[in-house]
Every structure is written in structure tokens, then in C-alpha cells.
């Protein structure tokens, strides 16, 4: 009987539904990570679980790191949780602006939207059975210039998650 790999491949190259999924996978290889056929990559670093997701419909991706269940964090932070999240997010957007990311326009609301796509922000993620506070960064494969650029974004995201945690 012929044994089939879980990864569809030709000559050791994984076949993805779209070219942007293959692009994200190639960016991950520098970290010795691989994108699964379902468009996800999970890894653990310093006891924290990180997820990278992309879909076959768009060339968007996201980095995700759960920082804990909302219920537990509310017990620890009490009423300061939302305030702390807002301060963290504002600091991240300000840091992004100071680092000179090219999103200057006359419309400051557009600037904020662009900045939010440049950095990981704390959000309440209710897509799971129990809502969690998560650091999430949304991105677009077309905006990534190189594997090094992608790796720098991922490294900064992981550093931010470790810093907040």
C-alpha cells in the first residue's frame, strides 16, 4: 500500500490553495516553522502559545497570542483591565508612529487604522469557547517586502507578548 503524506507535495514542496499561503510559508521557513495546509502555524515560545493564521480567500494574515481568559484577568486586574488594554494599545500605536512607518495622510483616523495594522494590539477575543484577552496583529501578505521583514514583524510581536505578559 502507498503511504500518503498529510502534506500534499511535489518534490518536497507543499502545495497550498493560494500563492499568498505559499508566500507566508516561505517566510516562516527562516524560523524553521511551516504553515499547515489549513493556513495555520502554531508554536510555543517561553511557555506562551502563538498562532499565525491566513485564509485561502484573502492574502491577509494574523498573529495571535492568548494572554489568558478574560474572567481570570478581570479577577487580577479588576476594573483596570480595559484601561490597561487601552493604554497598551495607545502606546503601541504611538511607538509605531515614532518608528516612522509610512502612513502619513491628512486623515488622522486613516493614520490610526494604518497604525493598528502595523502593531499587535490587545483585544478581547470571543471566537473561542471562553473569551480571552489576546495580542493580535492583522497584516496583509502583499505589504510584506521580504522574509526578513516578515520575521522582524513576528519577532517584535513575540517580544511584545512576552513584555505584556
mmCIF file of C-alpha atoms in Angstrom:
data_model
loop_
_atom_site.group_PDB
_atom_site.id
_atom_site.type_symbol
_atom_site.label_atom_id
_atom_site.label_comp_id
_atom_site.label_asym_id
_atom_site.label_seq_id
_atom_site.Cartn_x
_atom_site.Cartn_y
_atom_site.Cartn_z
ATOM 1 C CA UNK A 1 0.000 0.000 0.000
ATOM 2 C CA UNK A 2 1.137 3.508 -0.817
ATOM 3 C CA UNK A 3 1.670 5.842 2.151
ATOM 4 C CA UNK A 4 0.359 9.358 1.660
ATOM 5 C CA UNK A 5 1.780 12.328 3.461
ATOM 6 C CA UNK A 6 -0.574 14.654 5.298
ATOM 7 C CA UNK A 7 1.069 17.432 3.267
ATOM 8 C CA UNK A 8 0.301 17.390 -0.440
ATOM 9 C CA UNK A 9 3.601 17.994 -2.165
ATOM 10 C CA UNK A 10 5.610 17.684 -5.318
ATOM 11 C CA UNK A 11 9.299 17.069 -4.770
ATOM 12 C CA UNK A 12 9.051 18.064 -1.102
ATOM 13 C CA UNK A 13 7.268 21.361 -1.836
ATOM 14 C CA UNK A 14 3.913 21.776 -0.121
ATOM 15 C CA UNK A 15 1.017 22.712 -2.377
ATOM 16 C CA UNK A 16 -1.230 25.432 -0.964
ATOM 17 C CA UNK A 17 -4.602 26.635 -2.164
ATOM 18 C CA UNK A 18 -3.239 30.092 -2.972
ATOM 19 C CA UNK A 19 0.069 31.753 -3.722
ATOM 20 C CA UNK A 20 -0.127 34.005 -0.653
ATOM 21 C CA UNK A 21 -0.324 30.953 1.631
ATOM 22 C CA UNK A 22 2.827 29.633 -0.065
ATOM 23 C CA UNK A 23 4.411 33.067 0.407
ATOM 24 C CA UNK A 24 3.669 33.075 4.156
ATOM 25 C CA UNK A 25 5.037 29.520 4.419
ATOM 26 C CA UNK A 26 8.262 30.577 2.699
ATOM 27 C CA UNK A 27 8.596 33.469 5.167
ATOM 28 C CA UNK A 28 8.171 31.062 8.098
ATOM 29 C CA UNK A 29 10.895 28.701 6.921
ATOM 30 C CA UNK A 30 13.586 31.080 8.206
ATOM 31 C CA UNK A 31 12.281 30.309 11.706
ATOM 32 C CA UNK A 32 12.071 26.598 10.949
ATOM 33 C CA UNK A 33 8.276 26.885 11.129
ATOM 34 C CA UNK A 34 5.809 25.708 8.483
ATOM 35 C CA UNK A 35 2.296 26.730 7.572
ATOM 36 C CA UNK A 36 -0.189 23.856 7.759
ATOM 37 C CA UNK A 37 -2.471 23.134 4.806
ATOM 38 C CA UNK A 38 -5.343 24.741 6.746
ATOM 39 C CA UNK A 39 -3.436 28.051 6.806
ATOM 40 C CA UNK A 40 -2.295 27.949 10.443
ATOM 41 C CA UNK A 41 1.024 27.663 12.216
ATOM 42 C CA UNK A 42 1.213 27.134 15.983
ATOM 43 C CA UNK A 43 4.319 27.345 18.100
ATOM 44 C CA UNK A 44 5.285 27.750 21.739
ATOM 45 C CA UNK A 45 7.957 30.162 22.915
ATOM 46 C CA UNK A 46 8.807 30.637 26.599
ATOM 47 C CA UNK A 47 5.632 28.764 27.622
ATOM 48 C CA UNK A 48 3.379 31.014 25.520
ATOM 49 C CA UNK A 49 1.402 29.675 22.547
ATOM 50 C CA UNK A 50 1.447 31.704 19.346
ATOM 51 C CA UNK A 51 -0.685 31.208 16.255
ATOM 52 C CA UNK A 52 -0.259 32.513 12.733
ATOM 53 C CA UNK A 53 -3.340 32.262 10.531
ATOM 54 C CA UNK A 54 -4.061 33.005 6.893
ATOM 55 C CA UNK A 55 -7.032 32.147 4.735
ATOM 56 C CA UNK A 56 -7.348 30.928 1.177
ATOM 57 C CA UNK A 57 -9.819 33.708 0.321
ATOM 58 C CA UNK A 58 -7.600 36.709 1.028
ATOM 59 C CA UNK A 59 -3.936 37.454 1.407
ATOM 60 C CA UNK A 60 -4.483 38.660 4.959
ATOM 61 C CA UNK A 61 -2.805 37.017 7.925
ATOM 62 C CA UNK A 62 -2.840 37.448 11.659
ATOM 63 C CA UNK A 63 -0.540 36.767 14.573
ATOM 64 C CA UNK A 64 -2.340 35.728 17.764
ATOM 65 C CA UNK A 65 -1.228 35.136 21.334
ATOM 66 C CA UNK A 66 -3.720 34.447 24.098
ATOM 67 C CA UNK A 67 -2.702 36.126 27.329
ATOM 68 C CA UNK A 68 -5.360 34.393 29.411
ATOM 69 C CA UNK A 69 -9.072 34.005 29.945
ATOM 70 C CA UNK A 70 -10.968 37.239 30.316
ATOM 71 C CA UNK A 71 -12.608 36.026 33.546
ATOM 72 C CA UNK A 72 -9.234 35.279 35.175
ATOM 73 C CA UNK A 73 -7.632 38.542 34.062
ATOM 74 C CA UNK A 74 -10.636 40.547 35.307
ATOM 75 C CA UNK A 75 -10.094 38.984 38.747
ATOM 76 C CA UNK A 76 -6.434 40.030 38.732
ATOM 77 C CA UNK A 77 -6.822 43.485 37.175
ATOM 78 C CA UNK A 78 -10.356 44.242 38.446
ATOM 79 C CA UNK A 79 -11.704 47.413 36.826
ATOM 80 C CA UNK A 80 -8.290 48.379 35.467
ATOM 81 C CA UNK A 81 -8.239 45.738 32.723
ATOM 82 C CA UNK A 82 -9.886 47.776 29.965
ATOM 83 C CA UNK A 83 -7.944 50.867 30.976
ATOM 84 C CA UNK A 84 -4.671 48.890 30.876
ATOM 85 C CA UNK A 85 -5.571 47.467 27.463
ATOM 86 C CA UNK A 86 -6.345 50.952 26.121
ATOM 87 C CA UNK A 87 -3.062 52.362 27.471
ATOM 88 C CA UNK A 88 -1.074 49.471 25.987
ATOM 89 C CA UNK A 89 -2.713 49.888 22.583
ATOM 90 C CA UNK A 90 -2.164 53.642 22.561
ATOM 91 C CA UNK A 91 1.499 53.112 23.465
ATOM 92 C CA UNK A 92 1.886 50.586 20.634
ATOM 93 C CA UNK A 93 0.293 52.931 18.068
ATOM 94 C CA UNK A 94 2.462 55.826 19.284
ATOM 95 C CA UNK A 95 5.566 53.624 19.060
ATOM 96 C CA UNK A 96 4.592 52.681 15.516
ATOM 97 C CA UNK A 97 4.213 56.365 14.570
ATOM 98 C CA UNK A 98 7.596 57.271 16.103
ATOM 99 C CA UNK A 99 9.359 54.468 14.241
ATOM 100 C CA UNK A 100 8.419 56.233 11.031
ATOM 101 C CA UNK A 101 6.020 53.804 9.447
ATOM 102 C CA UNK A 102 4.880 55.382 6.217
ATOM 103 C CA UNK A 103 1.228 56.075 6.754
ATOM 104 C CA UNK A 104 1.135 59.860 6.830
ATOM 105 C CA UNK A 105 -2.049 61.323 5.421
ATOM 106 C CA UNK A 106 -4.310 64.249 6.073
ATOM 107 C CA UNK A 107 -6.858 61.997 7.749
ATOM 108 C CA UNK A 108 -5.739 61.080 11.278
ATOM 109 C CA UNK A 109 -8.423 58.367 11.522
ATOM 110 C CA UNK A 110 -6.880 56.713 8.468
ATOM 111 C CA UNK A 111 -3.476 57.043 10.171
ATOM 112 C CA UNK A 112 -4.795 55.257 13.262
ATOM 113 C CA UNK A 113 -6.302 52.469 11.144
ATOM 114 C CA UNK A 114 -2.987 52.009 9.324
ATOM 115 C CA UNK A 115 -1.013 52.076 12.586
ATOM 116 C CA UNK A 116 -3.311 49.422 14.056
ATOM 117 C CA UNK A 117 -2.301 47.144 11.194
ATOM 118 C CA UNK A 118 1.394 47.742 11.882
ATOM 119 C CA UNK A 119 1.457 46.611 15.530
ATOM 120 C CA UNK A 120 -0.083 43.966 17.736
ATOM 121 C CA UNK A 121 -2.950 45.278 19.838
ATOM 122 C CA UNK A 122 -4.691 43.833 22.864
ATOM 123 C CA UNK A 123 -8.209 42.709 22.095
ATOM 124 C CA UNK A 124 -10.890 40.613 23.703
ATOM 125 C CA UNK A 125 -11.154 37.539 21.510
ATOM 126 C CA UNK A 126 -14.556 35.911 21.831
ATOM 127 C CA UNK A 127 -14.042 33.437 18.971
ATOM 128 C CA UNK A 128 -13.244 30.679 21.466
ATOM 129 C CA UNK A 129 -15.495 28.920 23.969
ATOM 130 C CA UNK A 130 -14.239 31.216 26.727
ATOM 131 C CA UNK A 131 -13.354 34.818 25.805
ATOM 132 C CA UNK A 132 -9.659 35.580 26.160
ATOM 133 C CA UNK A 133 -7.510 38.684 26.174
ATOM 134 C CA UNK A 134 -5.200 38.301 23.229
ATOM 135 C CA UNK A 135 -2.462 40.212 21.497
ATOM 136 C CA UNK A 136 -3.432 40.235 17.812
ATOM 137 C CA UNK A 137 -1.715 41.708 14.781
ATOM 138 C CA UNK A 138 -3.502 41.834 11.433
ATOM 139 C CA UNK A 139 -1.431 42.009 8.268
ATOM 140 C CA UNK A 140 -1.554 41.585 4.517
ATOM 141 C CA UNK A 141 0.924 39.389 2.619
ATOM 142 C CA UNK A 142 1.144 41.990 -0.157
ATOM 143 C CA UNK A 143 2.549 44.517 2.354
ATOM 144 C CA UNK A 144 5.427 42.250 3.396
ATOM 145 C CA UNK A 145 8.566 43.124 1.440
ATOM 146 C CA UNK A 146 10.692 40.077 2.271
ATOM 147 C CA UNK A 147 11.126 37.100 4.562
ATOM 148 C CA UNK A 148 13.307 39.286 6.795
ATOM 149 C CA UNK A 149 10.555 41.911 7.032
ATOM 150 C CA UNK A 150 8.027 39.209 7.986
ATOM 151 C CA UNK A 151 10.430 37.713 10.529
ATOM 152 C CA UNK A 152 11.048 41.150 12.069
ATOM 153 C CA UNK A 153 7.278 41.659 12.476
ATOM 154 C CA UNK A 154 6.906 38.215 14.048
ATOM 155 C CA UNK A 155 9.877 38.770 16.398
ATOM 156 C CA UNK A 156 8.505 42.139 17.508
ATOM 157 C CA UNK A 157 5.074 40.583 18.075
ATOM 158 C CA UNK A 158 6.553 37.805 20.228
ATOM 159 C CA UNK A 159 8.632 40.350 22.181
ATOM 160 C CA UNK A 160 5.550 42.492 22.805
ATOM 161 C CA UNK A 161 3.562 39.472 24.027
ATOM 162 C CA UNK A 162 6.356 38.487 26.416
ATOM 163 C CA UNK A 163 6.684 42.101 27.599
ATOM 164 C CA UNK A 164 2.984 42.437 28.378
ATOM 165 C CA UNK A 165 2.655 39.023 29.970
#
